[in-house]
Coordinates of C-alpha atoms in Angstrom, one line a residue:
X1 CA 28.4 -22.4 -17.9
X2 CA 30.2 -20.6 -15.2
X3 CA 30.4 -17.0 -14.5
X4 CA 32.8 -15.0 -16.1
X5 CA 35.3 -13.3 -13.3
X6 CA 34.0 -9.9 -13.9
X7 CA 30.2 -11.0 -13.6
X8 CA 31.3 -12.8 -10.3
X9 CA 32.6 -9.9 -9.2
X10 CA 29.7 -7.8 -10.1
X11 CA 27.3 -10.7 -8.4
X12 CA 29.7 -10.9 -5.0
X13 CA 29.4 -6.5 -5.1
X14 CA 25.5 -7.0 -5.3
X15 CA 25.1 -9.4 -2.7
X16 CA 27.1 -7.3 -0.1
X17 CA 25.3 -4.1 -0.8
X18 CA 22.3 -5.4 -0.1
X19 CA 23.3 -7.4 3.1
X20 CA 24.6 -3.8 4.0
X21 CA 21.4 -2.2 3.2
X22 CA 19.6 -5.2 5.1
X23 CA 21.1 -5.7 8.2
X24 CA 23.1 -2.3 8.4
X25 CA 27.4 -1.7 8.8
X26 CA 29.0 -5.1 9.2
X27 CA 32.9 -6.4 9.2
X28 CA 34.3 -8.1 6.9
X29 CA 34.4 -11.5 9.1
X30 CA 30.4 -10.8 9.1
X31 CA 29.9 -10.1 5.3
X32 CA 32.0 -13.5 4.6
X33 CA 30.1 -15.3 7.6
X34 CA 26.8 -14.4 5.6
X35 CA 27.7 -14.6 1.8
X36 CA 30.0 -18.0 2.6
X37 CA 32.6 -16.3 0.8
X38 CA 36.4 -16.7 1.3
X39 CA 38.0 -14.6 3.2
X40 CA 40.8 -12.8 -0.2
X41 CA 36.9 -12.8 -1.8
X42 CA 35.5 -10.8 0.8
X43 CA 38.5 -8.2 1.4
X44 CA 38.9 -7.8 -2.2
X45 CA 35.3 -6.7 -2.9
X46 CA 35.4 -4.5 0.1
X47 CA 38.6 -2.5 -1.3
X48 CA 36.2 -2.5 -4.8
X49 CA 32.9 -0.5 -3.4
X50 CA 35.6 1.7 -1.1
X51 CA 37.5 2.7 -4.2
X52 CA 34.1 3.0 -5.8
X53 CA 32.6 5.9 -2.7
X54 CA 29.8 2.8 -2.3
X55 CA 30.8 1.6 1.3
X56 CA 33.2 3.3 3.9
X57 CA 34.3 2.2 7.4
X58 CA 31.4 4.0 9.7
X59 CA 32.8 2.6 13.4
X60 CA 34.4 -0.5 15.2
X61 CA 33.4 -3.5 16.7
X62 CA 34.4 -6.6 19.0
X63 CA 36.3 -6.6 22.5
X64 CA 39.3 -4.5 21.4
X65 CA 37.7 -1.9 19.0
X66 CA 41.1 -2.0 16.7
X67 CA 42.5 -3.5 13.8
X68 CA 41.6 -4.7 10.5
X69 CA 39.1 -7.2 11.4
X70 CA 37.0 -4.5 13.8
X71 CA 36.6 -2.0 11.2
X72 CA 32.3 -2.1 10.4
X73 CA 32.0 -0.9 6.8
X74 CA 28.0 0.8 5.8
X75 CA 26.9 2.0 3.0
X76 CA 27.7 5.8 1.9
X77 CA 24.4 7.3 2.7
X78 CA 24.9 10.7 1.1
X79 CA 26.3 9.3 -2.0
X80 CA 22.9 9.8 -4.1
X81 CA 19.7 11.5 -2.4
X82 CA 15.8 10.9 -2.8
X83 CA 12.1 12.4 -3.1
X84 CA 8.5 10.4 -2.9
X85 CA 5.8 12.5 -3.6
X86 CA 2.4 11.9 -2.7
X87 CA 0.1 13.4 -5.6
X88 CA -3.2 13.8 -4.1
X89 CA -6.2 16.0 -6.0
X90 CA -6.3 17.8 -3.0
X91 CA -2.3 18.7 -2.7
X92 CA 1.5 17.4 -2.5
X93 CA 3.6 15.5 0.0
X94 CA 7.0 15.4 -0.2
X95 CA 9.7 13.3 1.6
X96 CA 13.6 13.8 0.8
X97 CA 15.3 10.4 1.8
X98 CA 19.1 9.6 1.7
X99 CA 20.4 6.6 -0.6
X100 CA 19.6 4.4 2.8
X101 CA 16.2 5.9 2.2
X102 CA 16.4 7.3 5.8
X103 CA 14.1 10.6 5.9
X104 CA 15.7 13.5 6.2
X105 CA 12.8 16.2 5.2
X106 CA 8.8 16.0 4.8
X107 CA 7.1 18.8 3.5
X108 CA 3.0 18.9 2.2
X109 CA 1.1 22.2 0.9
X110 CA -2.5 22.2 0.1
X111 CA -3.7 22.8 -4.3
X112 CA -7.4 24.7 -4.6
X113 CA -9.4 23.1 -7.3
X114 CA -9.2 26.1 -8.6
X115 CA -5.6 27.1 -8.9
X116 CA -4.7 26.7 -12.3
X117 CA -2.5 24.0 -14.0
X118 CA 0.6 26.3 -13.9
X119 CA 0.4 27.9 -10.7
X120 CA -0.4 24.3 -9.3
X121 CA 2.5 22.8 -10.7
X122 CA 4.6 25.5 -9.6
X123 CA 3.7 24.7 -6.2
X124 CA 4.8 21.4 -6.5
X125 CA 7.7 21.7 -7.6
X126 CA 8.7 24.6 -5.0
X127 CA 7.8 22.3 -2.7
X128 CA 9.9 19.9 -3.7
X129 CA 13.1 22.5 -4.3
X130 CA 12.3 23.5 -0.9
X131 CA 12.3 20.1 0.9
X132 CA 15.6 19.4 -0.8
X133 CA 17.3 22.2 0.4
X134 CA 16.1 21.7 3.8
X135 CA 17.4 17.9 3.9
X136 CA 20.9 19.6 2.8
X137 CA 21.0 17.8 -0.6
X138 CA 22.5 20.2 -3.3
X139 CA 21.1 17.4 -6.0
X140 CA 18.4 14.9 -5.9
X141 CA 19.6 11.7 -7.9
X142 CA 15.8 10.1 -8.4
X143 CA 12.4 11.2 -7.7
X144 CA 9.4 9.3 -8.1
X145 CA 5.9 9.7 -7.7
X146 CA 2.8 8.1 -6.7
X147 CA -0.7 9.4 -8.7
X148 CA -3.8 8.7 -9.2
X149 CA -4.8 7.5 -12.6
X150 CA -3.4 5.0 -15.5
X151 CA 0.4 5.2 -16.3
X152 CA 1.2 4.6 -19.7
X153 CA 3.2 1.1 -19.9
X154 CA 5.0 2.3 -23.1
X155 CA 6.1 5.5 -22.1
X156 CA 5.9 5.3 -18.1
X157 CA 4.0 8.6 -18.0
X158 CA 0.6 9.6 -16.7
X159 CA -2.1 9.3 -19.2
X160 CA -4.8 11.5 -19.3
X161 CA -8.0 10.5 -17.6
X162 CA -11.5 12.4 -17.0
X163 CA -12.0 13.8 -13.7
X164 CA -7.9 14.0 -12.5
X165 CA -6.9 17.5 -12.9
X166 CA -4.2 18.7 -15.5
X167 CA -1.5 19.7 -13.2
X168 CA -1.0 15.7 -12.4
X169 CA 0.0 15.2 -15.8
X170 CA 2.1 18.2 -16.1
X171 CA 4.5 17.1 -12.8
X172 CA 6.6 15.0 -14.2
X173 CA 7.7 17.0 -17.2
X174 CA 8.1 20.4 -14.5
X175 CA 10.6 18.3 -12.2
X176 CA 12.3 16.8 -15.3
X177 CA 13.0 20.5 -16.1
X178 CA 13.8 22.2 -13.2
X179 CA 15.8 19.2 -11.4
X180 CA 18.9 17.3 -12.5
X181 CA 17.3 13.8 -11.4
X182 CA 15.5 10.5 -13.1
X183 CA 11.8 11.7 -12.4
X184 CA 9.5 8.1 -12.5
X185 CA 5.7 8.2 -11.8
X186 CA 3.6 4.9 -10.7
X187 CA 0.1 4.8 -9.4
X188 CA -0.7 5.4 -5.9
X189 CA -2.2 2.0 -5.0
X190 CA 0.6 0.0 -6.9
X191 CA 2.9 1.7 -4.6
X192 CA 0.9 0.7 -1.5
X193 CA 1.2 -2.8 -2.7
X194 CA 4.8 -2.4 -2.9
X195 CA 5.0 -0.5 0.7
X196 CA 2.9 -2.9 2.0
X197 CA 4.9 -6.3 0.7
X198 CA 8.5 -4.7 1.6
X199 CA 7.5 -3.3 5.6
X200 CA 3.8 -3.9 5.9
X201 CA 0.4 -6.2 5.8
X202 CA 2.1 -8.1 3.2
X203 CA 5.8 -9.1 3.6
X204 CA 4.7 -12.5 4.0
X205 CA 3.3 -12.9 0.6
X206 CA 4.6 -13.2 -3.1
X207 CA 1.1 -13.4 -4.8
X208 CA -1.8 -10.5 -3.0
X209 CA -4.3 -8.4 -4.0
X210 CA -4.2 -4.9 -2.5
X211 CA -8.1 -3.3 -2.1
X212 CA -7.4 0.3 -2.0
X213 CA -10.1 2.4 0.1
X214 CA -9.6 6.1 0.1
X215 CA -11.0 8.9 -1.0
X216 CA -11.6 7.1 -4.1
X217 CA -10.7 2.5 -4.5
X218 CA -8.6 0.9 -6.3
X219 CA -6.6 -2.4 -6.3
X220 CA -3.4 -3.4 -7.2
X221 CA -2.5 -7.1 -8.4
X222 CA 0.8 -9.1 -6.9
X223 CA 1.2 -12.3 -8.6
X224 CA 4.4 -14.9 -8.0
X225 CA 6.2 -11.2 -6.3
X226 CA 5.8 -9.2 -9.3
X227 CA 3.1 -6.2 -10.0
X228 CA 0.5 -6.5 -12.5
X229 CA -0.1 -3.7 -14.6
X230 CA -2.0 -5.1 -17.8
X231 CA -1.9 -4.2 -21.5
X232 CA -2.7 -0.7 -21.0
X233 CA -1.1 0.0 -17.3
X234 CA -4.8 -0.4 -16.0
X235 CA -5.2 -3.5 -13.8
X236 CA -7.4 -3.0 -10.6
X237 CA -9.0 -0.4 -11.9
X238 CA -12.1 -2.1 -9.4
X239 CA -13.8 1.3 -9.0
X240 CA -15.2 0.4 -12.6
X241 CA -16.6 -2.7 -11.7
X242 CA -20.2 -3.3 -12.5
X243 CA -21.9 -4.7 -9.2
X244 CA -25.3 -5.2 -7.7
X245 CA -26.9 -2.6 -5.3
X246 CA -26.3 0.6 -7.4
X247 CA -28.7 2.5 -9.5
X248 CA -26.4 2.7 -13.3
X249 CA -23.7 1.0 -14.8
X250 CA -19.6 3.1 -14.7
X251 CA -19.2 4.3 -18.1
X252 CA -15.8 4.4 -19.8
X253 CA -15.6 8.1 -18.4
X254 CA -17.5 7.6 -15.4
X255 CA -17.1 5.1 -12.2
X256 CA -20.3 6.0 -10.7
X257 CA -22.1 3.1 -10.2
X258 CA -19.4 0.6 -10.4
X259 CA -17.6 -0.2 -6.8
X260 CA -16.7 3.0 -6.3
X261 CA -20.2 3.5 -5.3
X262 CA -19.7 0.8 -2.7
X263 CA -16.2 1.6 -1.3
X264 CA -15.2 5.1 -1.6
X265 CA -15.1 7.5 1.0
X266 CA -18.4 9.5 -0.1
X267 CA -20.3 6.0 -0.1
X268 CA -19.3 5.2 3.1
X269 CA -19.9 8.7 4.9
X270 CA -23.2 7.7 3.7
X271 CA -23.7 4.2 4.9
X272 CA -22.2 5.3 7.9
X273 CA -25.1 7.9 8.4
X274 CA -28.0 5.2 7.3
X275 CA -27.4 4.5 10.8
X276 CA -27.2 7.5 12.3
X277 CA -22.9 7.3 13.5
X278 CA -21.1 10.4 13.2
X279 CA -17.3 11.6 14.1
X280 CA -15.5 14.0 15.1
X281 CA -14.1 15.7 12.0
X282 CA -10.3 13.9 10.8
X283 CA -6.8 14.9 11.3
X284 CA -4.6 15.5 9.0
X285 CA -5.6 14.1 5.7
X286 CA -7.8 11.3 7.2
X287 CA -10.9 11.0 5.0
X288 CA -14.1 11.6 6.8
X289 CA -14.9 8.0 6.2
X290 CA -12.2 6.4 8.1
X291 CA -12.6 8.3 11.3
X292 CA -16.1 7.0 10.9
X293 CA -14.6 3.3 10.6
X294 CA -12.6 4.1 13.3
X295 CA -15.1 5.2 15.8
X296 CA -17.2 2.3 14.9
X297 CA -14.3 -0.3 15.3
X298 CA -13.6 1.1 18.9
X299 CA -17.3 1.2 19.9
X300 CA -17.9 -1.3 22.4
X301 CA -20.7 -3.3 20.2
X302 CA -18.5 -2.9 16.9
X303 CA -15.9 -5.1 18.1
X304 CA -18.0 -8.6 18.2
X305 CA -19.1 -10.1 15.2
X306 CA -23.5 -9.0 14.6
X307 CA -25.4 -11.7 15.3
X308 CA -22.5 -13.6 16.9
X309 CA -22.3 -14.7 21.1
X310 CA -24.3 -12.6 23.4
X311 CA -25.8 -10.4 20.4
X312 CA -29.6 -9.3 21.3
X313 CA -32.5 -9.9 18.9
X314 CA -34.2 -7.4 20.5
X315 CA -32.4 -4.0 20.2
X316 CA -31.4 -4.4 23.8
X317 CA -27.7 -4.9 25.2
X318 CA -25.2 -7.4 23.6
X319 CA -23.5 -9.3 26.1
X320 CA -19.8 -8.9 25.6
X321 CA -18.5 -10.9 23.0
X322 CA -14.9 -12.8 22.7
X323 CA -13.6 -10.6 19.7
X324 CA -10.0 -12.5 20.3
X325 CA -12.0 -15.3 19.4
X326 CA -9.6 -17.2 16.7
X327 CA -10.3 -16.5 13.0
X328 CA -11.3 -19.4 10.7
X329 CA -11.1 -20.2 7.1
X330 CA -11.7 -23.1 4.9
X331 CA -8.5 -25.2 5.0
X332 CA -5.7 -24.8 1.8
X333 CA -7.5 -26.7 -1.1
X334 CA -11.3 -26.8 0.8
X335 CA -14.5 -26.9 -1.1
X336 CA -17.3 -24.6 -0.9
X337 CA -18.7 -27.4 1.1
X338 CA -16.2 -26.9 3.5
X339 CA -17.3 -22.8 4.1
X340 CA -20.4 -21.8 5.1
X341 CA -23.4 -22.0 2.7
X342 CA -24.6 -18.6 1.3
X343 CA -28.2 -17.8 0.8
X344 CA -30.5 -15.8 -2.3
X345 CA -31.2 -12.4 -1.3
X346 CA -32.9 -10.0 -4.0
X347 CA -29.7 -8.7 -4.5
X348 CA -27.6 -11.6 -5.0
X349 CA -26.1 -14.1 -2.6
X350 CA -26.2 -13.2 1.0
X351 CA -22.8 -13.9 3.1
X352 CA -23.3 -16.2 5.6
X353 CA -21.0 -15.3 8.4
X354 CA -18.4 -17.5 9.7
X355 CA -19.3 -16.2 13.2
X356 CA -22.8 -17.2 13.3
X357 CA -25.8 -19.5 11.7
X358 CA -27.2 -15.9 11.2
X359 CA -27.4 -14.9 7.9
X360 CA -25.8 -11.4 6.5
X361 CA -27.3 -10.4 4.0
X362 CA -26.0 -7.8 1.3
X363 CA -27.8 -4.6 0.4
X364 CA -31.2 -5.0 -0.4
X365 CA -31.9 -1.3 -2.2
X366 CA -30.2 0.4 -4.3
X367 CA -28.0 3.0 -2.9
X368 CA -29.1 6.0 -3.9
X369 CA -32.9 5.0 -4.2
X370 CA -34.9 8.3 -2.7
X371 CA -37.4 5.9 -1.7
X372 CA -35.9 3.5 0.3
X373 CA -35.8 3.7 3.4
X374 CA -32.9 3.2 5.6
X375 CA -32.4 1.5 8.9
X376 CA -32.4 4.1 11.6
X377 CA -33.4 2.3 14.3
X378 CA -32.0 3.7 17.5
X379 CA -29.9 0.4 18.8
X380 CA -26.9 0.0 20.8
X381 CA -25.3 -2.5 18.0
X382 CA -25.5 0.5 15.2
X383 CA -21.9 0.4 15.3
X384 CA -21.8 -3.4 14.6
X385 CA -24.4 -3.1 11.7
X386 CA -23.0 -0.3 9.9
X387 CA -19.6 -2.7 10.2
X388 CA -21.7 -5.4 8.8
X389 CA -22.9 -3.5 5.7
X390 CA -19.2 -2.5 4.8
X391 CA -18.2 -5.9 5.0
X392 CA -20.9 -6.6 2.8
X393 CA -20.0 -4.1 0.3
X394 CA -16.5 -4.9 0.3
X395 CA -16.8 -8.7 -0.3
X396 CA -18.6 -7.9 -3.2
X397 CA -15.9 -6.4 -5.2
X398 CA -13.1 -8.8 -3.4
X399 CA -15.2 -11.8 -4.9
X400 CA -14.7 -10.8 -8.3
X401 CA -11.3 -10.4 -8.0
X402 CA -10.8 -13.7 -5.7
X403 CA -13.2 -15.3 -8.1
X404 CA -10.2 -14.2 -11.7
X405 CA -7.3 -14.2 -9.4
X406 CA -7.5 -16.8 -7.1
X407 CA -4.9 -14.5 -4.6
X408 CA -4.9 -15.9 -1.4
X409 CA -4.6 -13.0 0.3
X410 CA -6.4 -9.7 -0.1
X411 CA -4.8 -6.8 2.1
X412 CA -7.7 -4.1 2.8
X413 CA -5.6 -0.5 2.0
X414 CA -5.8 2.9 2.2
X415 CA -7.0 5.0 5.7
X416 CA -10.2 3.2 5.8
X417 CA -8.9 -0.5 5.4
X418 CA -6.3 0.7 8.2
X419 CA -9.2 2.4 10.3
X420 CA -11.0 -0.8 9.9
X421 CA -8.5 -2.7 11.5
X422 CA -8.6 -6.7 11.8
X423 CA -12.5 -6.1 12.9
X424 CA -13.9 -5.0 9.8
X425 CA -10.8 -7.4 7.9
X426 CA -12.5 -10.2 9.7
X427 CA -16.3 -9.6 8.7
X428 CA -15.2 -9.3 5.1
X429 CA -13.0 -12.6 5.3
X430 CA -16.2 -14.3 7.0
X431 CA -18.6 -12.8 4.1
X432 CA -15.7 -14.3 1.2
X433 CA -15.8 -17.8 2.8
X434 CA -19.2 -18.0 2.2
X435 CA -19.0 -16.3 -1.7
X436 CA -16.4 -18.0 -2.3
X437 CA -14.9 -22.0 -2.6
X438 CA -11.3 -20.2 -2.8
X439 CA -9.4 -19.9 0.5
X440 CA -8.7 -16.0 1.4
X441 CA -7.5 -14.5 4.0
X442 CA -8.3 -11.2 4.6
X443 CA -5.4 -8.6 6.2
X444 CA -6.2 -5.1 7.5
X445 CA -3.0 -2.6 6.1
X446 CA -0.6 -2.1 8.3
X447 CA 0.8 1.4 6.7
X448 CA -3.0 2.7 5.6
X449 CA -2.7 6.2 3.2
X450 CA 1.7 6.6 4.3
X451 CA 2.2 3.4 2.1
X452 CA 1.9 5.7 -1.3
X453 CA 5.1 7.4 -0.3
X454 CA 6.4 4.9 1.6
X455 CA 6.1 3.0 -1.7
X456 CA 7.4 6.1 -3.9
X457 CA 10.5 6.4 -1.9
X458 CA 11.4 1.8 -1.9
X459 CA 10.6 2.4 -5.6
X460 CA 13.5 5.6 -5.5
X461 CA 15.9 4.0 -3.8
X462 CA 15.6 0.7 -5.6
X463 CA 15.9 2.8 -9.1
X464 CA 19.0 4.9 -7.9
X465 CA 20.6 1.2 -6.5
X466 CA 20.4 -0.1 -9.9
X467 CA 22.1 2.8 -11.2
X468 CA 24.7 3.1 -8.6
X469 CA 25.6 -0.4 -7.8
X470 CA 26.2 -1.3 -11.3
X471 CA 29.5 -2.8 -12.6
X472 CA 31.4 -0.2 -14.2
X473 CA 31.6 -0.4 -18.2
X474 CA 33.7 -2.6 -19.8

């Protein structure tokens, strides 16, 4: 059944907009060359989302710079205005973005543990009043933020959960109040999803899994380009995840023990002083445990593959390895005869890497076990071996989702998947070809802890689009 005019109209209005908001101001000859419109089509939808304050002539182009056919018609940035916030237990960011979702004002301020639901909350929102004011925007039209925690599928709110302080909770209904604007709230790692399939690791992708690794991990599930969130708005909640190499089981109150033990920051700052690295203390808002990845990635012996060409069996110098070397992965529809064989360890299986006949082999302790006893040997590959035991750790909670999902692609998020860069992205990729008969690559993030507001402010602009680029009522 065809189209009625009106929804023709309203399709051809949609499809220039977003052309506009794609490739920037264009002429009319250039909006019919790429929407194969006619030309009366073209002109009379641009007199429509003039007469509408959507688009307005922003310059001239071609060899004579007049007429008609030179004018370049953009999208009215001003004509609605955004915030992202970044909701951190530790404090606030704030970005003020026009309807483009160009910045225009960034603002942050620090929350004490200790400060109190209201007073915190009234330092959020002041923050936000203030960044506004500063990006000259006498109304905000949308403002979403990006939390930690479960949000509510029903109601779209933040549900309460142990250990996340009140004041999160309490946000949403303080800007609702104070500001004239559509307030939304999503979770923090399914905003870095959507960050990193729109401008980062991901825009290649409609199905990924996002493996959070902050302060605190998560994961966030992409399936055929939509976002997962399950029954009760809590898919990827990994750092529940019972796995091997932890003293208890998470409780329903209590991640301790589950992946979190593995991945989080506090995990890793210990790992990372098994073997005796430390780093100069992080910029910014950097957890401890990236800068640690970091310094590791861009050690000389932390760049080739442990146990790969040139690597020493006897503590003494690696020879330098080829770390441009290309990756490989079982090919599209392989078998698990077609990766490399894993082997029994005490743990579980050990990840037989990619790079070598060498076996890696998962932790063989349980963390937190006073009477282990960690490797401290004094070597020049410590950097490589603590990368090692990451990788290890990692694969073990990207297996169980490669194992349900079947994604094909698992982007390693947050500051310490970015720190890690494609060096640690290719150890855990090696360790999942070997766990795994499912092909998976294995991406380091390309935005690392800016994709939660990056996220917050596509998800802003795409809300206040909807609204704005409507057809008006019949």
């Amino acid at each position: 059944m065809p189209a009625s005019p009106s929804t023709a109209r309203a399709i051809n209005d949609r499809l220039a907009l977003r052309l506009l908001q794609e490739e920037g101001p264009l002429t009319a000859g250039q909006l019919k060359q790429l929407t194969g419109l006619s030309r009366p089509t073209v002109a009379d939808l641009v007199e429509r989302l003039t007469e509408a304050g959507l688009i307005s002539v922003v310059g001239e182009s071609g060899e004579q710079r007049r007429g008609p056919n030179a004018r370049l018609y953009g999208i009215v940035a001003d004509r609605a205005y955004l915030a992202a916030l970044d909701v951190r237990t530790e404090g606030v960011t704030v970005v003020v973005a026009d309807l483009l979702g160009r910045e225009l004002a960034r603002a942050s301020v620090p929350i004490a543990d200790d400060a109190g639901t209201g007073p915190a909350v009234e330092q959020a929102v002041g923050l936000v009043e203030r960044a506004a004011k500063e990006a000259g925007a006498d109304r905000l039209h949308t403002v979403a933020i990006g939390a930690p925690g479960l949000i509510d599928p029903a109601t779209g709110e933040l549900r309460d959960s142990t250990g996340l302080p009140e004041w999160h909770r309490r946000l949403a209904a303080a800007l609702g109040e104070r500001l004239p604007a559509r307030v939304l709230v999503e979770n923090e790692t399914n905003l870095a999803a959507l960050a990193e399939q729109r401008n980062g690791a991901a825009r290649d992708r409609d199905t990924f899994v996002l493996l959070w690794l902050g302060l605190g991990t998560g994961a966030a599930v992409v399936l055929d380009g939509t976002l997962r969130r399950g029954a009760s708005g809590g898919t990827g909640e990994i750092g529940f995840l019972p796995v091997p190499g932890t003293t208890t089981l998470p409780s329903a109150t209590d991640c301790e023990g589950g992946f979190h033990s593995l991945g989080a920051a506090a995990a890793i700052d210990s790992l990372a002083g098994e073997y005796g690295l430390t780093a100069a203390a992080p910029t910014g808002n950097e957890p401890h445990a990236a800068t640690l990845v970091r310094a590791a990635v861009e050690a000389p012996t932390g760049r080739r593959p442990a146990g790969g060409p040139g690597a020493p069996t006897d503590g003494s110098a690696a020879a330098p390895a080829d770390v441009n070397a290309p990756r490989t992965r079982p090919a599209a529809g392989g078998t698990v005869a077609d990766a490399p064989q894993a082997r029994p360890t005490s743990v579980g299986a050990a990840a037989e890497s990619d790079w070598t006949d060498t076996p890696v082999h998962l932790p063989v302790h349980p963390l937190g076990d006073t009477h282990a006893t960690p490797d401290t040997r004094p070597s020049v590959d410590a950097h490589a071996r603590f990368l090692d035991a990451l990788a290890d750790r990692l694969a073990i909670g990207a297996a169980s989702v490669v194992a349900v999902l079947d994604p094909g692609c698992v982007v390693l998020g947050g500051e310490v998947g970015q720190a890690g860069g494609e060096v640690l992205a290719a150890r855990v990729e090696a360790r999942l070809a070997a766990l795994s008969p499912l092909p998976t690559e294995v991406r380091p993030s390309a935005l690392g802890g800016a994709a939660v507001l990056r996220g917050a402010l596509l998800m802003a602009r795409d809300t206040a689009q909807d609204e704005l680029f409507a057809p008006p009522p019949r």
